[in-house]
mmCIF file of C-alpha atoms and ligand atoms in Angstrom:
data_model
loop_
_atom_site.group_PDB
_atom_site.id
_atom_site.type_symbol
_atom_site.label_atom_id
_atom_site.label_comp_id
_atom_site.label_asym_id
_atom_site.label_seq_id
_atom_site.Cartn_x
_atom_site.Cartn_y
_atom_site.Cartn_z
ATOM 1 C CA UNK A 778 -0.309 15.775 -25.999
ATOM 2 C CA UNK A 779 1.061 19.272 -25.494
ATOM 3 C CA UNK A 780 4.606 19.925 -26.725
ATOM 4 C CA UNK A 781 6.524 22.869 -25.260
ATOM 5 C CA UNK A 782 9.801 23.568 -27.039
ATOM 6 C CA UNK A 783 12.354 25.810 -25.323
ATOM 7 C CA UNK A 784 14.517 27.248 -28.105
ATOM 8 C CA UNK A 785 16.361 30.272 -29.458
ATOM 9 C CA UNK A 786 14.735 29.647 -32.859
ATOM 10 C CA UNK A 787 10.982 29.208 -32.322
ATOM 11 C CA UNK A 788 10.108 29.996 -35.941
ATOM 12 C CA UNK A 789 12.174 27.012 -37.086
ATOM 13 C CA UNK A 790 10.045 24.651 -34.974
ATOM 14 C CA UNK A 791 6.712 26.190 -35.973
ATOM 15 C CA UNK A 792 7.579 26.322 -39.672
ATOM 16 C CA UNK A 793 8.947 22.809 -39.708
ATOM 17 C CA UNK A 794 5.943 21.188 -38.067
ATOM 18 C CA UNK A 795 3.129 23.350 -39.420
ATOM 19 C CA UNK A 796 2.351 21.328 -42.545
ATOM 20 C CA UNK A 797 1.122 17.884 -43.572
ATOM 21 C CA UNK A 798 -0.011 15.365 -40.966
ATOM 22 C CA UNK A 799 1.443 17.131 -37.914
ATOM 23 C CA UNK A 800 -0.014 20.469 -39.052
ATOM 24 C CA UNK A 801 -3.402 18.787 -39.440
ATOM 25 C CA UNK A 802 -3.100 17.220 -35.964
ATOM 26 C CA UNK A 803 -2.448 20.674 -34.479
ATOM 27 C CA UNK A 804 -5.459 22.183 -36.302
ATOM 28 C CA UNK A 805 -7.647 19.293 -35.133
ATOM 29 C CA UNK A 806 -6.433 19.693 -31.557
ATOM 30 C CA UNK A 807 -5.050 16.132 -31.235
ATOM 31 C CA UNK A 808 -1.748 17.735 -30.228
ATOM 32 C CA UNK A 809 -0.649 21.271 -29.375
ATOM 33 C CA UNK A 810 2.710 22.856 -30.055
ATOM 34 C CA UNK A 811 4.241 25.958 -28.540
ATOM 35 C CA UNK A 812 7.771 27.180 -29.166
ATOM 36 C CA UNK A 813 9.027 29.445 -26.402
ATOM 37 C CA UNK A 814 11.904 31.794 -27.098
ATOM 38 C CA UNK A 815 14.562 31.469 -24.399
ATOM 39 C CA UNK A 816 15.837 34.937 -25.322
ATOM 40 C CA UNK A 817 12.559 36.451 -24.080
ATOM 41 C CA UNK A 818 13.497 35.400 -20.548
ATOM 42 C CA UNK A 819 17.052 36.671 -20.261
ATOM 43 C CA UNK A 820 17.660 39.310 -17.594
ATOM 44 C CA UNK A 821 20.622 40.648 -19.582
ATOM 45 C CA UNK A 822 19.878 44.155 -20.821
ATOM 46 C CA UNK A 823 21.402 43.388 -24.250
ATOM 47 C CA UNK A 824 19.259 40.244 -24.524
ATOM 48 C CA UNK A 825 22.380 38.094 -24.406
ATOM 49 C CA UNK A 826 21.870 34.414 -23.540
ATOM 50 C CA UNK A 827 25.407 33.020 -23.888
ATOM 51 C CA UNK A 828 28.882 33.511 -22.473
ATOM 52 C CA UNK A 829 32.406 32.029 -22.494
ATOM 53 C CA UNK A 830 33.019 28.731 -20.710
ATOM 54 C CA UNK A 831 35.012 28.846 -17.451
ATOM 55 C CA UNK A 832 38.350 27.118 -17.896
ATOM 56 C CA UNK A 833 38.550 28.196 -21.506
ATOM 57 C CA UNK A 834 37.885 26.255 -24.695
ATOM 58 C CA UNK A 835 36.146 26.835 -27.977
ATOM 59 C CA UNK A 836 32.747 28.431 -28.379
ATOM 60 C CA UNK A 837 30.068 29.864 -26.162
ATOM 61 C CA UNK A 838 27.682 28.283 -23.693
ATOM 62 C CA UNK A 839 24.020 29.007 -23.080
ATOM 63 C CA UNK A 840 23.718 30.446 -19.580
ATOM 64 C CA UNK A 841 21.625 28.900 -16.826
ATOM 65 C CA UNK A 842 19.350 31.842 -15.953
ATOM 66 C CA UNK A 843 17.402 32.303 -19.208
ATOM 67 C CA UNK A 844 16.923 28.549 -19.626
ATOM 68 C CA UNK A 845 15.733 28.144 -16.031
ATOM 69 C CA UNK A 846 13.300 31.058 -16.213
ATOM 70 C CA UNK A 847 11.837 29.836 -19.533
ATOM 71 C CA UNK A 848 11.253 26.420 -17.942
ATOM 72 C CA UNK A 849 9.615 28.035 -14.898
ATOM 73 C CA UNK A 850 7.292 30.079 -17.117
ATOM 74 C CA UNK A 851 6.225 27.003 -19.076
ATOM 75 C CA UNK A 852 5.635 25.016 -15.874
ATOM 76 C CA UNK A 853 3.516 27.861 -14.553
ATOM 77 C CA UNK A 854 1.447 27.826 -17.732
ATOM 78 C CA UNK A 855 0.892 24.079 -17.407
ATOM 79 C CA UNK A 856 -0.101 24.512 -13.745
ATOM 80 C CA UNK A 857 -2.531 27.357 -14.576
ATOM 81 C CA UNK A 858 -4.194 25.080 -17.142
ATOM 82 C CA UNK A 859 -4.736 22.445 -14.474
ATOM 83 C CA UNK A 860 -1.912 20.187 -15.712
ATOM 84 C CA UNK A 861 0.427 18.110 -13.571
ATOM 85 C CA UNK A 862 3.447 20.436 -13.817
ATOM 86 C CA UNK A 863 5.397 18.666 -11.033
ATOM 87 C CA UNK A 864 5.807 15.543 -13.147
ATOM 88 C CA UNK A 865 6.357 17.041 -16.593
ATOM 89 C CA UNK A 866 9.367 15.456 -18.247
ATOM 90 C CA UNK A 867 12.051 17.730 -19.654
ATOM 91 C CA UNK A 868 13.932 16.227 -22.586
ATOM 92 C CA UNK A 869 17.305 17.754 -23.417
ATOM 93 C CA UNK A 870 18.333 17.190 -27.025
ATOM 94 C CA UNK A 871 22.011 16.226 -26.965
ATOM 95 C CA UNK A 872 24.337 13.921 -28.926
ATOM 96 C CA UNK A 873 25.402 12.604 -25.505
ATOM 97 C CA UNK A 874 21.886 11.309 -24.806
ATOM 98 C CA UNK A 875 20.260 7.915 -25.191
ATOM 99 C CA UNK A 876 19.509 7.047 -28.823
ATOM 100 C CA UNK A 877 15.917 7.813 -29.753
ATOM 101 C CA UNK A 878 13.912 4.834 -31.043
ATOM 102 C CA UNK A 879 10.334 3.770 -31.806
ATOM 103 C CA UNK A 880 9.667 2.328 -28.342
ATOM 104 C CA UNK A 881 10.735 5.646 -26.779
ATOM 105 C CA UNK A 882 8.363 7.489 -29.122
ATOM 106 C CA UNK A 883 5.563 5.193 -27.964
ATOM 107 C CA UNK A 884 6.423 5.826 -24.291
ATOM 108 C CA UNK A 885 6.646 9.627 -24.635
ATOM 109 C CA UNK A 886 3.303 9.626 -26.485
ATOM 110 C CA UNK A 887 1.589 8.636 -23.204
ATOM 111 C CA UNK A 888 2.577 11.932 -21.513
ATOM 112 C CA UNK A 889 0.080 14.773 -21.262
ATOM 113 C CA UNK A 890 2.775 17.468 -21.542
ATOM 114 C CA UNK A 891 6.365 17.266 -22.751
ATOM 115 C CA UNK A 892 9.058 19.949 -22.533
ATOM 116 C CA UNK A 893 11.843 19.735 -25.124
ATOM 117 C CA UNK A 894 14.975 21.773 -24.469
ATOM 118 C CA UNK A 895 17.090 22.739 -27.482
ATOM 119 C CA UNK A 896 20.699 23.714 -26.913
ATOM 120 C CA UNK A 897 22.894 25.747 -29.215
ATOM 121 C CA UNK A 898 26.517 26.797 -29.435
ATOM 122 C CA UNK A 899 28.679 24.432 -27.369
ATOM 123 C CA UNK A 900 25.841 23.468 -25.062
ATOM 124 C CA UNK A 901 24.196 24.644 -21.843
ATOM 125 C CA UNK A 902 25.596 25.377 -18.364
ATOM 126 C CA UNK A 903 25.591 22.022 -16.567
ATOM 127 C CA UNK A 904 23.968 23.413 -13.407
ATOM 128 C CA UNK A 905 20.617 24.177 -15.031
ATOM 129 C CA UNK A 906 20.599 20.785 -16.781
ATOM 130 C CA UNK A 907 21.062 19.092 -13.387
ATOM 131 C CA UNK A 908 18.207 21.154 -12.036
ATOM 132 C CA UNK A 909 15.522 20.605 -14.696
ATOM 133 C CA UNK A 910 16.350 17.791 -17.178
ATOM 134 C CA UNK A 911 14.751 14.349 -16.743
ATOM 135 C CA UNK A 912 15.784 12.712 -20.066
ATOM 136 C CA UNK A 913 18.857 13.113 -22.276
ATOM 137 C CA UNK A 914 18.050 12.106 -25.845
ATOM 138 C CA UNK A 915 20.101 11.925 -29.057
ATOM 139 C CA UNK A 916 18.820 11.177 -32.549
ATOM 140 C CA UNK A 917 21.997 9.447 -33.724
ATOM 141 C CA UNK A 918 25.764 9.392 -33.631
ATOM 142 C CA UNK A 919 26.613 12.620 -35.414
ATOM 143 C CA UNK A 920 26.770 16.236 -34.269
ATOM 144 C CA UNK A 921 24.258 18.899 -35.308
ATOM 145 C CA UNK A 922 24.459 22.660 -34.767
ATOM 146 C CA UNK A 923 21.468 22.726 -32.445
ATOM 147 C CA UNK A 924 18.664 20.727 -30.871
ATOM 148 C CA UNK A 925 15.860 22.084 -33.077
ATOM 149 C CA UNK A 926 16.032 19.444 -35.808
ATOM 150 C CA UNK A 927 16.223 16.617 -33.245
ATOM 151 C CA UNK A 928 13.235 18.137 -31.389
ATOM 152 C CA UNK A 929 11.269 18.219 -34.638
ATOM 153 C CA UNK A 930 12.214 14.620 -35.392
ATOM 154 C CA UNK A 931 11.050 13.559 -31.938
ATOM 155 C CA UNK A 932 7.798 15.530 -32.100
ATOM 156 C CA UNK A 933 6.977 13.967 -35.469
ATOM 157 C CA UNK A 934 7.681 10.411 -34.288
ATOM 158 C CA UNK A 935 5.853 10.899 -30.959
ATOM 159 C CA UNK A 936 2.826 12.648 -32.472
ATOM 160 C CA UNK A 937 2.045 9.850 -34.867
ATOM 161 C CA UNK A 938 1.738 7.539 -31.844
ATOM 162 C CA UNK A 939 -0.876 9.849 -30.262
ATOM 163 C CA UNK A 940 -4.450 8.573 -30.798
ATOM 164 C CA UNK A 941 -6.289 10.593 -33.435
ATOM 165 C CA UNK A 942 -3.208 11.931 -35.223
ATOM 166 C CA UNK A 943 -3.096 9.275 -37.926
ATOM 167 C CA UNK A 944 -6.264 8.541 -39.866
ATOM 168 C CA UNK A 945 -6.997 5.062 -41.272
ATOM 169 C CA UNK A 946 -5.341 6.184 -44.451
ATOM 170 C CA UNK A 947 -1.977 6.831 -42.780
ATOM 171 C CA UNK A 948 -2.275 3.786 -40.477
ATOM 172 C CA UNK A 949 0.339 3.396 -37.755
ATOM 173 C CA UNK A 950 0.454 -0.271 -36.886
ATOM 174 C CA UNK A 951 1.532 -2.384 -39.856
ATOM 175 C CA UNK A 952 4.759 -0.607 -40.568
ATOM 176 C CA UNK A 953 8.511 -0.542 -40.072
ATOM 177 C CA UNK A 954 9.685 -1.099 -36.492
ATOM 178 C CA UNK A 955 6.249 -1.814 -35.004
ATOM 179 C CA UNK A 956 7.535 -5.407 -34.774
ATOM 180 C CA UNK A 957 11.224 -5.022 -35.704
ATOM 181 C CA UNK A 958 10.553 -5.609 -39.407
ATOM 182 C CA UNK A 959 11.034 -3.135 -42.217
ATOM 183 C CA UNK A 960 8.050 -2.440 -44.395
ATOM 184 C CA UNK A 961 7.356 -4.594 -47.474
ATOM 185 C CA UNK A 962 7.581 -2.949 -50.914
ATOM 186 C CA UNK A 963 4.426 -1.265 -52.200
ATOM 187 C CA UNK A 964 3.076 -0.543 -55.663
ATOM 188 C CA UNK A 965 0.402 1.721 -57.137
ATOM 189 C CA UNK A 966 -0.899 2.324 -60.652
ATOM 190 C CA UNK A 967 0.041 1.696 -63.404
ATOM 191 C CA UNK A 968 0.390 -2.083 -63.483
ATOM 192 C CA UNK A 969 3.412 -1.789 -65.771
ATOM 193 C CA UNK A 970 5.926 1.039 -65.539
ATOM 194 C CA UNK A 971 9.220 1.099 -67.471
ATOM 195 C CA UNK A 972 8.651 -2.590 -68.328
ATOM 196 C CA UNK A 973 8.399 -3.424 -64.613
ATOM 197 C CA UNK A 974 5.284 -5.362 -63.611
ATOM 198 C CA UNK A 975 3.574 -5.148 -60.245
ATOM 199 C CA UNK A 976 4.085 -8.564 -58.528
ATOM 200 C CA UNK A 977 1.309 -10.928 -59.689
ATOM 201 C CA UNK A 978 0.190 -11.929 -56.186
ATOM 202 C CA UNK A 979 -0.898 -8.347 -55.425
ATOM 203 C CA UNK A 980 -3.375 -8.478 -58.315
ATOM 204 C CA UNK A 981 -4.783 -11.875 -57.287
ATOM 205 C CA UNK A 982 -7.330 -10.605 -54.762
ATOM 206 C CA UNK A 983 -6.266 -13.438 -52.417
ATOM 207 C CA UNK A 984 -5.796 -11.565 -49.122
ATOM 208 C CA UNK A 985 -4.181 -14.478 -47.314
ATOM 209 C CA UNK A 986 -1.616 -14.943 -50.112
ATOM 210 C CA UNK A 987 -0.946 -11.193 -50.157
ATOM 211 C CA UNK A 988 -0.330 -11.148 -46.384
ATOM 212 C CA UNK A 989 2.041 -14.123 -46.645
ATOM 213 C CA UNK A 990 3.931 -12.517 -49.506
ATOM 214 C CA UNK A 991 4.243 -9.211 -47.657
ATOM 215 C CA UNK A 992 5.624 -10.864 -44.545
ATOM 216 C CA UNK A 993 8.141 -12.825 -46.655
ATOM 217 C CA UNK A 994 9.202 -9.599 -48.381
ATOM 218 C CA UNK A 995 9.547 -7.804 -45.034
ATOM 219 C CA UNK A 996 11.684 -10.621 -43.684
ATOM 220 C CA UNK A 997 13.906 -10.725 -46.766
ATOM 221 C CA UNK A 998 14.382 -6.966 -46.794
ATOM 222 C CA UNK A 999 15.086 -6.758 -43.073
ATOM 223 C CA UNK A 1000 17.609 -9.620 -43.249
ATOM 224 C CA UNK A 1001 19.417 -7.881 -46.094
ATOM 225 C CA UNK A 1002 19.344 -4.275 -44.846
ATOM 226 C CA UNK A 1003 19.083 -4.574 -41.039
ATOM 227 C CA UNK A 1004 20.292 -7.956 -39.908
ATOM 228 C CA UNK A 1005 20.341 -6.710 -36.291
ATOM 229 C CA UNK A 1006 16.559 -6.171 -36.407
ATOM 230 C CA UNK A 1007 16.024 -9.443 -38.294
ATOM 231 C CA UNK A 1008 17.761 -11.441 -35.581
ATOM 232 C CA UNK A 1009 15.624 -9.821 -32.884
ATOM 233 C CA UNK A 1010 12.490 -10.741 -34.842
ATOM 234 C CA UNK A 1011 13.633 -14.344 -35.329
ATOM 235 C CA UNK A 1012 14.310 -14.642 -31.611
ATOM 236 C CA UNK A 1013 10.790 -13.523 -30.743
ATOM 237 C CA UNK A 1014 8.996 -15.377 -33.545
ATOM 238 C CA UNK A 1015 10.341 -18.939 -33.427
ATOM 239 C CA UNK A 1016 6.826 -20.259 -33.976
ATOM 240 C CA UNK A 1017 6.706 -18.637 -37.412
ATOM 241 C CA UNK A 1018 9.511 -20.871 -38.658
ATOM 242 C CA UNK A 1019 8.046 -23.968 -37.019
ATOM 243 C CA UNK A 1020 4.686 -23.307 -38.701
ATOM 244 C CA UNK A 1021 6.410 -22.610 -41.989
ATOM 245 C CA UNK A 1022 8.302 -25.909 -41.849
ATOM 246 C CA UNK A 1023 5.093 -27.796 -41.084
ATOM 247 C CA UNK A 1024 3.321 -26.064 -43.960
ATOM 248 C CA UNK A 1025 6.153 -26.941 -46.290
ATOM 249 C CA UNK A 1026 6.165 -30.581 -45.132
ATOM 250 C CA UNK A 1027 2.399 -30.814 -45.737
ATOM 251 C CA UNK A 1028 2.815 -29.365 -49.186
ATOM 252 C CA UNK A 1029 5.559 -31.858 -50.101
ATOM 253 C CA UNK A 1030 3.511 -34.777 -48.797
ATOM 254 C CA UNK A 1031 0.527 -33.684 -50.858
ATOM 255 C CA UNK A 1032 2.656 -33.397 -53.985
ATOM 256 C CA UNK A 1033 4.225 -36.802 -53.474
ATOM 257 C CA UNK A 1034 0.770 -38.322 -53.047
ATOM 258 C CA UNK A 1035 -0.437 -36.633 -56.191
ATOM 259 C CA UNK A 1036 2.624 -37.947 -58.028
ATOM 260 C CA UNK A 1037 1.860 -41.507 -56.923
ATOM 261 C CA UNK A 1038 -1.778 -41.248 -57.942
ATOM 262 C CA UNK A 1039 -0.972 -40.194 -61.470
HETATM 263 CL CL1 6GU B 748 19.682 15.510 -29.877
HETATM 264 N N1 6GU B 748 21.410 17.383 -30.563
HETATM 265 C C1 6GU B 748 22.459 17.841 -31.240
HETATM 266 N N2 6GU B 748 22.841 19.088 -31.076
HETATM 267 N N3 6GU B 748 23.143 17.090 -32.077
HETATM 268 C C2 6GU B 748 22.728 15.830 -32.231
HETATM 269 C C3 6GU B 748 21.642 15.293 -31.550
HETATM 270 C C4 6GU B 748 21.001 16.117 -30.701
HETATM 271 N N4 6GU B 748 21.481 14.005 -31.904
HETATM 272 C C5 6GU B 748 22.439 13.763 -32.765
HETATM 273 N N5 6GU B 748 23.197 14.846 -32.968
#
C-alpha cells in the first residue's frame, strides 16, 4: 500500500506516522508514505494557495489550481512507477464526509495506492473537489482545523489491515470491532497489584475456559458501553445463545441427577 498525502503541512504527517508500528512498516516496506506539499505546486509568485470566498463569508479557501496540480503530479508518479493511476481513489478528509469505520479501513487496505487530500482554512474550492475526489470521509462529528489528523488516523487504521504490518505479537484479528465486540480486559504481571487479583480463570491454564470467559467479558463490556454494537452482534450470533441455553440445561440436568444419587 502506497499512501500519498496532499497537504500544506507534510512534516506533520511524516512526524506523526514515523514511529512505532507504522514507522516499522514503512522501514520494512510493507507500506510507503509520501507527504506532498500543495504549496510547492502553486503558480502564484508569492506562493499563496488561498483566497477569499466569492459571495463573502468568514475565512479563506484553498484554491483549485495548486490542489489540482499536486494531484496531477502524484498521478504521474504513480503512472511512471507502473501503477494504475486511472483508478486511484482520492479521499477528501472532511467533517461532511461518511463516518470512517473498521470495515472502511479493511476496504481501503485492498488498494495499491491511496491519495488523501487534506483541506485547511474553510475548505477547498468545490470545482477541484468535483474534478478529483472519489470519497468524502469524516472521522467523527466534530470540527478540526485541518485534515492532517484525520488522514493520520485513517492511515494508521488502514495500515494495520495491510498484510505484513502487524506481527503475531500485535495480532489484528481477535480485537475490538473485528466482530462488533469490544475487547475483553487483559492482565499482565504481577498477579496481585494494589490488592487486586488477576481473575482466577486466567491462571488455570484451561484454554477453553479462558476463551469462554473472554467472550463473556467482551459481551458484558459491549452491552454496557456500546449497546448499539452489542445488538448487532446478538442479531448475527443467535446460535451462541441457543448453544448457551442448551449447555446450561445440560449442566442443570447433571446437577439434579447428582443430587438424586447422593
Ligand atoms: Cl475528516 N476533517 C476535518 N477538517 N475535520 C473533521 C474531520 C475531517 N472529521 C471530523 N472532523
